[in-house]
């Protein structure tokens, strides 16, 4: 059973919210990725990516794809103009490698570069700090054809060419860099199981483990390039390695066996991802947990691959913050769930909602690594939302319950536990393409007709988003990313940025001609 002191009520009083002061620093915003949101898959010289090839192949021709998706390639300016209306001051996006480079790394595509220059400028001009994800599963098909992507060590050298272009082109305005999103998912689904692009199949989980090992080395090489060629430290560049983690909680906290199992599971995944990037290698407890992890399937009983002395030197300290993608808790009975999620349902309901999991995960990370934490993804897909009308979507109640619990849990981590969780990036700004599906609606903003032929793609803000904006406007946190005296320079404009907030007391609001929700 959970201690009563860790349970969160659905509502917080205004007095409780206002009790926080600027002694605490925290900022928030939204995220998204190129393939999931941009569309425009073949315009302005864009090369074919593995996602394009995969979803256009005969094996997947009946599956939805992201050829159009939210059409953010053409609508980014109006989308980003929403940020200051919410008081959001962080925005995460990814660069599509095949939009900026042709034939893997043989040439550059100027119109794609121009697009990201404009997007970054728009983020800044709307008072937000850009977080650039270098790789969110969107590789040029040419890279896969030439050397099979993350299956080969060649990916490291080729990725460095791509990274060099990003640093050279965008480094005057981007300080926060996320190298590879969710390495284990990228490796397992794309380069072992073949469930996602590029569809490579190797029927052994050891292939995933080897791929994650390769990705660790790639990350270290990219950070080393930034430090040695671009003077990253002096320029204030910060690097993260966004990793998907479940918090593991024993169903009975007095049961020693369950407690030990939960502890081992946290080590087997969260420490597997981050030990090398902080310490340069794996701690003994991580190795023991990894060896004992039945989830490693055919590789169970073996240690993670080791790093050479030179590799350890590059790896150690190659992250400046823990980049935590959190959605779910494992180990608890369904009776403990705060609200039923629709993520992956009905075939693979993968999200178990327990708000205290995000607080405990942040505590665990800080206890182990002692560095700042940024929640680079957290979000919720409501059950059956794809079957609701747009007016029903706006006021769907379980989403509001999810966010009330999770922002309160993060506030507890910051204010009560004194954990340096510096920011939260909501996944995602928009409902978007979720890797073969449009029925999982994670967006803070609904997109009308998404995934349907002739859909208007009109943006409609969900009521929970206004609740979050109002909550943080009352919190009065100091913004650790933006100060009143800092100046960010864009390619097209020089914009002095300060954090903005909006108090949204309810009522009806019009956005793009559509009626959006009452603040509950």
Coordinates of C-alpha atoms in Angstrom, one line a residue:
X1 CA 0.0 0.0 0.0
X2 CA 1.1 3.6 -0.6
X3 CA 1.8 5.8 2.3
X4 CA -1.0 8.4 2.7
X5 CA 1.5 11.2 2.6
X6 CA 2.3 10.4 -1.0
X7 CA -1.2 10.5 -2.4
X8 CA -2.3 13.5 -4.3
X9 CA -5.8 15.1 -4.3
X10 CA -7.3 16.1 -7.6
X11 CA -7.5 19.8 -6.7
X12 CA -5.2 22.2 -5.1
X13 CA -6.2 25.4 -3.4
X14 CA -5.1 28.8 -4.7
X15 CA -3.3 29.4 -1.4
X16 CA -1.3 26.2 -1.8
X17 CA -0.3 27.1 -5.4
X18 CA 0.6 30.6 -4.5
X19 CA 2.8 29.4 -1.6
X20 CA 5.6 28.7 -4.1
X21 CA 8.0 31.6 -4.6
X22 CA 10.9 32.5 -6.9
X23 CA 13.3 30.6 -4.6
X24 CA 12.4 27.6 -6.8
X25 CA 13.4 27.5 -10.4
X26 CA 11.4 25.7 -13.0
X27 CA 10.1 26.3 -16.5
X28 CA 7.8 24.4 -18.8
X29 CA 6.8 24.0 -22.4
X30 CA 6.0 21.5 -25.1
X31 CA 7.7 19.1 -27.5
X32 CA 7.2 17.3 -30.8
X33 CA 9.3 15.6 -33.5
X34 CA 9.8 16.1 -37.2
X35 CA 8.3 13.0 -38.7
X36 CA 5.4 13.0 -36.3
X37 CA 4.3 16.6 -37.0
X38 CA 5.9 18.2 -40.1
X39 CA 4.3 16.4 -43.0
X40 CA 5.6 17.8 -46.3
X41 CA 7.5 14.6 -46.8
X42 CA 8.6 15.3 -50.4
X43 CA 8.7 19.1 -50.7
X44 CA 11.6 21.5 -51.0
X45 CA 14.1 18.9 -52.0
X46 CA 13.7 16.7 -48.9
X47 CA 15.4 13.3 -49.3
X48 CA 13.6 10.0 -48.6
X49 CA 13.8 9.0 -44.9
X50 CA 13.5 5.6 -43.4
X51 CA 10.0 6.5 -42.1
X52 CA 8.9 7.5 -45.6
X53 CA 10.2 4.3 -47.1
X54 CA 8.8 2.1 -44.4
X55 CA 5.3 3.5 -44.5
X56 CA 5.2 3.6 -48.3
X57 CA 6.4 0.0 -48.7
X58 CA 3.9 -2.6 -49.8
X59 CA 4.1 -4.2 -46.3
X60 CA 2.7 -1.1 -44.7
X61 CA 0.7 0.5 -47.5
X62 CA -2.5 0.1 -45.6
X63 CA -1.1 1.7 -42.4
X64 CA -1.6 5.4 -41.7
X65 CA 1.5 7.5 -42.4
X66 CA 2.8 11.0 -41.7
X67 CA 2.9 12.3 -45.3
X68 CA 0.7 15.2 -44.1
X69 CA 0.1 14.6 -40.4
X70 CA -0.3 18.1 -38.7
X71 CA 1.3 19.9 -41.6
X72 CA 3.5 21.8 -39.1
X73 CA 6.0 22.4 -41.9
X74 CA 3.6 25.0 -43.2
X75 CA 1.9 25.9 -39.9
X76 CA 4.8 26.2 -37.5
X77 CA 4.6 30.0 -37.1
X78 CA 1.0 29.9 -35.9
X79 CA 1.6 26.9 -33.8
X80 CA 4.5 28.5 -32.0
X81 CA 2.6 31.7 -31.5
X82 CA 0.5 29.7 -29.0
X83 CA 3.5 29.5 -26.6
X84 CA 3.3 33.0 -25.1
X85 CA -0.5 32.7 -24.7
X86 CA 0.2 29.8 -22.3
X87 CA 3.3 31.3 -20.6
X88 CA 5.3 28.4 -22.0
X89 CA 9.0 29.2 -22.3
X90 CA 10.5 25.9 -23.6
X91 CA 10.0 24.2 -26.9
X92 CA 11.5 20.9 -28.1
X93 CA 11.6 19.9 -31.7
X94 CA 13.7 17.5 -33.8
X95 CA 15.5 18.0 -37.1
X96 CA 14.7 15.6 -39.9
X97 CA 18.1 14.5 -41.1
X98 CA 16.8 13.8 -44.7
X99 CA 15.3 17.3 -44.8
X100 CA 18.7 18.9 -44.4
X101 CA 21.1 16.3 -46.0
X102 CA 21.0 14.4 -49.2
X103 CA 22.3 10.9 -49.9
X104 CA 23.0 10.3 -46.2
X105 CA 25.7 12.9 -45.7
X106 CA 26.8 13.7 -49.3
X107 CA 25.1 17.0 -49.7
X108 CA 23.1 19.7 -47.9
X109 CA 19.5 20.8 -48.7
X110 CA 19.3 24.6 -48.3
X111 CA 15.5 24.9 -48.2
X112 CA 15.4 22.4 -45.3
X113 CA 18.1 24.3 -43.5
X114 CA 16.1 27.5 -44.1
X115 CA 13.0 25.9 -42.6
X116 CA 14.8 25.0 -39.3
X117 CA 16.4 28.5 -39.2
X118 CA 13.0 30.0 -39.4
X119 CA 11.5 27.6 -36.8
X120 CA 14.3 28.3 -34.3
X121 CA 13.8 32.1 -34.9
X122 CA 10.1 31.7 -34.3
X123 CA 10.6 29.8 -31.1
X124 CA 12.9 32.5 -29.8
X125 CA 10.7 35.4 -31.0
X126 CA 7.8 33.8 -29.0
X127 CA 9.8 34.0 -25.8
X128 CA 10.9 30.3 -25.6
X129 CA 14.2 28.4 -25.5
X130 CA 14.7 25.9 -28.3
X131 CA 15.6 22.3 -27.4
X132 CA 16.9 20.6 -30.5
X133 CA 16.7 16.8 -30.8
X134 CA 19.3 15.7 -33.3
X135 CA 17.8 12.3 -34.0
X136 CA 14.2 11.3 -33.4
X137 CA 14.1 8.1 -35.5
X138 CA 14.2 10.0 -38.8
X139 CA 17.3 8.8 -40.7
X140 CA 17.9 9.1 -44.5
X141 CA 17.0 5.9 -46.3
X142 CA 20.3 6.3 -48.0
X143 CA 22.2 5.8 -44.7
X144 CA 20.3 2.5 -44.1
X145 CA 20.9 1.4 -47.7
X146 CA 24.6 2.1 -47.4
X147 CA 25.5 0.7 -44.0
X148 CA 22.3 -0.4 -42.2
X149 CA 22.2 2.6 -39.9
X150 CA 22.5 1.8 -36.2
X151 CA 23.4 -1.8 -37.0
X152 CA 26.9 -0.7 -38.0
X153 CA 29.6 1.4 -36.2
X154 CA 29.7 3.5 -39.4
X155 CA 26.7 5.3 -38.0
X156 CA 29.0 7.1 -35.6
X157 CA 31.2 8.7 -38.3
X158 CA 28.2 9.6 -40.5
X159 CA 26.3 11.0 -37.6
X160 CA 29.2 13.3 -36.8
X161 CA 29.0 14.8 -40.3
X162 CA 25.3 15.5 -39.7
X163 CA 26.0 16.8 -36.2
X164 CA 28.7 19.1 -37.5
X165 CA 26.1 20.7 -39.9
X166 CA 23.7 21.2 -37.0
X167 CA 26.3 22.8 -34.7
X168 CA 27.6 25.0 -37.5
X169 CA 24.2 26.1 -38.7
X170 CA 22.1 26.4 -35.5
X171 CA 24.6 26.7 -32.7
X172 CA 24.5 30.5 -32.6
X173 CA 20.9 30.2 -31.2
X174 CA 20.6 26.7 -29.8
X175 CA 22.1 25.8 -26.4
X176 CA 20.2 22.7 -25.4
X177 CA 20.9 19.6 -27.5
X178 CA 19.3 16.2 -27.2
X179 CA 21.4 13.7 -29.2
X180 CA 19.3 10.5 -29.8
X181 CA 15.8 10.1 -28.5
X182 CA 15.1 6.9 -26.6
X183 CA 18.0 4.8 -27.7
X184 CA 16.5 1.5 -26.5
X185 CA 13.2 2.1 -28.3
X186 CA 15.0 3.2 -31.5
X187 CA 17.2 0.1 -31.4
X188 CA 14.6 -2.5 -30.4
X189 CA 11.7 -1.4 -32.6
X190 CA 13.7 -0.2 -35.6
X191 CA 16.8 -2.3 -35.7
X192 CA 15.9 -5.6 -33.9
X193 CA 12.2 -6.3 -34.0
X194 CA 11.5 -4.5 -37.2
X195 CA 8.2 -3.1 -35.9
X196 CA 9.1 0.4 -36.9
X197 CA 11.3 2.0 -39.5
X198 CA 13.6 1.0 -41.0
X199 CA 12.2 -2.5 -40.3
X200 CA 15.5 -4.3 -39.7
X201 CA 15.0 -7.7 -38.0
X202 CA 17.4 -9.6 -35.8
X203 CA 15.7 -12.1 -33.6
X204 CA 17.8 -11.5 -30.5
X205 CA 17.6 -8.9 -27.9
X206 CA 21.4 -8.9 -27.8
X207 CA 21.1 -6.9 -31.0
X208 CA 19.2 -4.2 -29.1
X209 CA 21.8 -4.2 -26.4
X210 CA 24.7 -3.8 -28.9
X211 CA 22.8 -1.0 -30.6
X212 CA 22.3 0.9 -27.4
X213 CA 26.1 0.4 -26.7
X214 CA 26.8 1.9 -30.1
X215 CA 24.4 4.8 -29.4
X216 CA 26.2 5.6 -26.2
X217 CA 29.5 5.8 -28.1
X218 CA 27.8 8.0 -30.8
X219 CA 26.5 10.4 -28.1
X220 CA 30.0 10.7 -26.6
X221 CA 31.5 11.4 -30.0
X222 CA 29.0 14.1 -30.7
X223 CA 29.6 15.9 -27.4
X224 CA 33.3 15.6 -27.9
X225 CA 32.9 17.2 -31.4
X226 CA 31.0 20.0 -29.8
X227 CA 33.6 20.6 -27.1
X228 CA 36.7 20.4 -29.3
X229 CA 35.5 22.1 -32.5
X230 CA 32.8 24.4 -31.3
X231 CA 34.0 25.3 -27.7
X232 CA 30.7 24.0 -26.4
X233 CA 31.5 24.6 -22.7
X234 CA 32.4 28.2 -23.1
X235 CA 29.3 28.8 -25.2
X236 CA 27.0 27.3 -22.6
X237 CA 25.8 24.4 -24.7
X238 CA 24.1 21.6 -22.7
X239 CA 23.6 18.0 -23.7
X240 CA 21.1 15.4 -22.8
X241 CA 20.3 11.8 -23.8
X242 CA 16.5 11.5 -23.6
X243 CA 15.6 8.1 -22.3
X244 CA 12.2 6.4 -21.7
X245 CA 11.9 5.2 -18.1
X246 CA 9.2 3.5 -16.1
X247 CA 9.3 4.0 -12.4
X248 CA 9.2 0.6 -10.8
X249 CA 7.2 0.5 -7.5
X250 CA 6.6 -2.5 -5.3
X251 CA 3.0 -3.3 -4.8
X252 CA 3.7 -4.0 -1.2
X253 CA 6.5 -1.7 0.2
X254 CA 6.9 -4.0 3.2
X255 CA 7.7 -7.0 1.0
X256 CA 11.5 -7.3 0.8
X257 CA 11.4 -9.4 -2.4
X258 CA 9.1 -6.9 -4.2
X259 CA 11.3 -4.0 -3.1
X260 CA 14.5 -5.7 -4.3
X261 CA 12.9 -6.5 -7.6
X262 CA 11.7 -2.9 -8.2
X263 CA 15.1 -1.6 -7.2
X264 CA 16.8 -4.0 -9.7
X265 CA 14.4 -3.0 -12.5
X266 CA 15.2 0.7 -12.0
X267 CA 18.9 -0.1 -12.3
X268 CA 18.5 -2.4 -15.2
X269 CA 17.0 0.3 -17.3
X270 CA 17.4 3.8 -16.0
X271 CA 21.0 3.2 -14.9
X272 CA 21.8 1.2 -18.0
X273 CA 21.0 4.3 -20.0
X274 CA 22.8 6.9 -17.9
X275 CA 25.6 5.3 -15.9
X276 CA 28.1 5.5 -18.8
X277 CA 27.1 9.1 -19.6
X278 CA 27.8 10.3 -16.1
X279 CA 30.4 7.8 -14.7
X280 CA 32.0 6.6 -18.0
X281 CA 31.1 3.0 -17.2
X282 CA 28.6 0.9 -15.4
X283 CA 28.5 0.7 -11.6
X284 CA 28.6 -2.8 -10.1
X285 CA 25.0 -2.6 -9.0
X286 CA 23.9 -1.8 -12.5
X287 CA 25.9 -4.7 -13.9
X288 CA 24.3 -7.1 -11.4
X289 CA 20.8 -5.9 -12.1
X290 CA 21.4 -6.1 -15.9
X291 CA 22.7 -9.6 -15.6
X292 CA 19.6 -10.6 -13.6
X293 CA 17.1 -8.9 -15.8
X294 CA 14.8 -11.5 -17.4
X295 CA 13.6 -8.7 -19.7
X296 CA 16.9 -9.1 -21.6
X297 CA 15.4 -12.3 -23.0
X298 CA 18.1 -14.3 -24.8
X299 CA 20.8 -11.9 -23.4
X300 CA 19.7 -12.5 -19.8
X301 CA 22.6 -13.6 -17.6
X302 CA 25.2 -11.5 -19.5
X303 CA 26.7 -8.2 -18.6
X304 CA 26.3 -5.1 -20.7
X305 CA 29.1 -4.5 -23.2
X306 CA 32.1 -2.8 -21.7
X307 CA 33.8 0.4 -22.9
X308 CA 37.5 0.9 -23.6
X309 CA 39.5 3.3 -21.5
X310 CA 39.4 6.0 -24.2
X311 CA 35.7 5.5 -24.6
X312 CA 35.1 5.9 -20.9
X313 CA 37.0 9.2 -20.9
X314 CA 34.7 10.6 -23.6
X315 CA 31.6 9.2 -22.0
X316 CA 32.1 10.4 -18.5
X317 CA 30.3 13.7 -17.9
X318 CA 28.9 13.8 -21.5
X319 CA 25.4 14.8 -20.2
X320 CA 24.8 18.0 -18.4
X321 CA 21.4 17.0 -17.2
X322 CA 19.3 13.9 -17.0
X323 CA 16.8 14.0 -19.9
X324 CA 13.9 12.0 -18.5
X325 CA 11.0 10.8 -20.7
X326 CA 8.4 9.6 -18.2
X327 CA 4.9 8.2 -18.9
X328 CA 4.3 5.2 -16.7
X329 CA 4.8 3.2 -13.5
X330 CA 5.3 -0.6 -13.3
X331 CA 4.6 -3.0 -10.5
X332 CA 1.3 -1.7 -9.0
X333 CA -2.1 -3.4 -9.3
X334 CA -4.7 -1.7 -11.5
X335 CA -6.6 -0.6 -8.4
X336 CA -3.7 1.9 -7.7
X337 CA -4.0 3.6 -11.1
X338 CA -5.0 7.3 -10.9
X339 CA -6.9 7.2 -14.1
X340 CA -7.2 4.7 -16.9
X341 CA -5.1 5.6 -19.9
X342 CA -5.8 4.9 -23.6
X343 CA -2.2 4.8 -24.7
X344 CA -1.9 1.8 -27.0
X345 CA -5.3 0.5 -26.2
X346 CA -7.0 -1.8 -26.8
X347 CA -4.3 -4.0 -28.2
X348 CA -1.3 -2.9 -26.1
X349 CA -2.3 -0.7 -23.2
X350 CA 1.2 0.4 -22.1
X351 CA 0.6 3.4 -19.9
X352 CA -0.1 2.9 -16.2
X353 CA -0.9 6.3 -14.6
X354 CA 0.4 6.9 -11.1
X355 CA 1.5 10.5 -10.6
X356 CA 3.9 9.8 -7.8
X357 CA 6.0 7.8 -10.2
X358 CA 7.3 10.9 -11.8
X359 CA 8.3 12.3 -8.4
X360 CA 10.0 9.1 -7.3
X361 CA 11.8 8.7 -10.6
X362 CA 13.2 12.3 -10.3
X363 CA 14.3 11.5 -6.7
X364 CA 16.0 8.3 -7.9
X365 CA 17.9 10.0 -10.7
X366 CA 19.1 12.9 -8.4
X367 CA 20.1 10.5 -5.7
X368 CA 22.2 8.5 -8.1
X369 CA 23.7 11.2 -10.4
X370 CA 23.4 14.5 -8.5
X371 CA 22.8 16.6 -11.6
X372 CA 19.9 18.6 -12.9
X373 CA 16.9 16.9 -14.4
X374 CA 14.7 18.0 -17.2
X375 CA 11.5 16.0 -18.0
X376 CA 11.8 16.0 -21.8
X377 CA 8.6 14.1 -22.3
X378 CA 5.5 13.4 -20.2
X379 CA 2.0 13.1 -21.5
X380 CA -1.3 11.3 -21.6
X381 CA -3.6 9.7 -24.2
X382 CA -7.2 9.5 -23.1
X383 CA -9.1 6.3 -23.6
X384 CA -11.3 6.4 -26.8
X385 CA -10.4 10.0 -27.5
X386 CA -10.3 9.4 -31.3
X387 CA -14.0 8.5 -31.1
X388 CA -15.0 11.8 -29.4
X389 CA -16.3 14.9 -31.1
X390 CA -14.0 18.0 -30.9
X391 CA -16.2 19.6 -28.3
X392 CA -16.0 16.4 -26.2
X393 CA -12.2 16.2 -26.7
X394 CA -11.7 19.7 -25.3
X395 CA -13.3 18.9 -22.0
X396 CA -12.3 15.2 -21.7
X397 CA -12.0 14.8 -17.9
X398 CA -9.3 12.1 -17.4
X399 CA -6.7 14.2 -19.1
X400 CA -7.3 17.0 -16.6
X401 CA -7.0 14.5 -13.8
X402 CA -3.7 13.2 -15.2
X403 CA -2.2 16.7 -15.4
X404 CA -3.4 17.8 -12.0
X405 CA -1.7 14.8 -10.5
X406 CA 1.6 15.1 -12.4
X407 CA 2.2 18.8 -12.1
X408 CA 1.5 18.5 -8.4
X409 CA 4.0 15.6 -8.1
X410 CA 6.6 17.6 -9.9
X411 CA 6.0 20.5 -7.6
X412 CA 6.5 18.2 -4.6
X413 CA 9.8 17.0 -6.1
X414 CA 10.9 20.7 -6.6
X415 CA 9.6 22.3 -3.4
X416 CA 9.5 19.5 -0.8
X417 CA 12.2 17.2 -1.9
X418 CA 14.5 20.0 -3.2
X419 CA 15.2 18.0 -6.4
X420 CA 16.6 20.2 -9.2
X421 CA 14.0 19.3 -11.8
X422 CA 14.5 22.4 -13.9
X423 CA 11.9 21.9 -16.6
X424 CA 9.1 19.9 -18.1
X425 CA 8.3 19.5 -21.8
X426 CA 4.8 18.2 -22.3
X427 CA 4.4 15.6 -25.0
X428 CA 3.2 17.0 -27.1
X429 CA 2.1 20.4 -28.3
X430 CA -0.1 18.9 -31.0
X431 CA -2.0 15.6 -31.4
X432 CA 0.2 13.9 -34.0
X433 CA 1.2 10.7 -35.7
X434 CA 2.1 8.0 -33.2
X435 CA 4.2 5.5 -35.2
X436 CA 1.5 3.9 -37.2
X437 CA -1.5 5.3 -35.5
X438 CA -3.5 8.5 -35.0
X439 CA -5.8 7.2 -32.2
X440 CA -3.4 8.0 -29.4
X441 CA -4.0 11.7 -28.7
X442 CA -1.2 13.1 -26.6
X443 CA -1.5 16.7 -27.7
X444 CA -2.2 19.7 -25.6
X445 CA -3.9 21.0 -28.7
X446 CA -6.3 19.0 -30.8
X447 CA -5.9 18.9 -34.5
X448 CA -9.3 18.6 -36.3
X449 CA -9.4 15.8 -38.9
X450 CA -5.9 14.6 -38.1
X451 CA -5.1 11.5 -40.2
X452 CA -8.2 11.8 -42.3
X453 CA -8.4 12.7 -46.0
X454 CA -9.3 16.4 -46.3
X455 CA -9.2 17.1 -42.6
X456 CA -9.1 20.8 -41.8
X457 CA -6.2 20.4 -39.3
X458 CA -7.6 23.3 -37.3
X459 CA -6.0 23.7 -33.9
X460 CA -8.2 23.6 -30.8
X461 CA -6.8 24.0 -27.3
X462 CA -7.8 21.4 -24.7
X463 CA -9.1 22.6 -21.4
X464 CA -6.3 20.8 -19.5
X465 CA -3.8 23.0 -21.2
X466 CA -5.4 26.1 -19.9
X467 CA -5.4 24.6 -16.5
X468 CA -1.7 23.9 -16.7
X469 CA -1.0 27.5 -17.9
X470 CA -3.0 28.9 -15.0
X471 CA -1.3 26.7 -12.5
X472 CA 2.1 27.8 -13.5
X473 CA 1.2 31.4 -13.8
X474 CA 0.3 31.3 -10.1
X475 CA 3.4 29.4 -9.1
X476 CA 5.8 32.3 -9.7
X477 CA 8.8 30.1 -10.3
X478 CA 12.0 31.7 -11.4
X479 CA 12.8 30.6 -14.9
X480 CA 16.3 28.9 -15.0
X481 CA 16.5 29.2 -18.8
X482 CA 15.5 32.8 -19.4
X483 CA 16.4 35.9 -17.5
X484 CA 15.2 39.4 -17.9
X485 CA 18.6 40.5 -19.0
X486 CA 19.4 37.7 -21.4
X487 CA 19.3 38.3 -25.2
X488 CA 18.8 35.6 -27.8
X489 CA 19.8 36.5 -31.3
X490 CA 17.9 35.0 -34.3
X491 CA 18.9 35.0 -37.9
X492 CA 16.2 37.4 -38.8
X493 CA 15.5 39.4 -35.7
X494 CA 17.1 40.2 -32.4
X495 CA 14.6 39.5 -29.7
X496 CA 15.0 40.2 -26.0
X497 CA 13.2 37.3 -24.3
X498 CA 11.6 37.2 -20.9
X499 CA 9.3 34.6 -19.5
X500 CA 5.6 35.5 -19.9
X501 CA 2.6 34.1 -18.2
X502 CA -1.1 34.2 -18.6
X503 CA -3.8 34.0 -16.0
X504 CA -6.7 32.1 -17.5
X505 CA -9.7 32.3 -15.2
X506 CA -12.1 30.4 -17.4
X507 CA -14.7 31.4 -19.9
X508 CA -14.9 30.8 -23.6
X509 CA -12.0 31.5 -25.9
X510 CA -11.8 31.5 -29.7
X511 CA -8.9 30.0 -31.5
X512 CA -8.8 29.9 -35.3
X513 CA -12.6 30.3 -35.4
X514 CA -13.2 27.3 -33.2
X515 CA -14.7 27.4 -29.7
X516 CA -12.4 26.0 -27.1
X517 CA -13.1 24.9 -23.6
X518 CA -14.1 26.2 -20.3
X519 CA -11.4 26.0 -17.7
X520 CA -12.6 23.4 -15.2

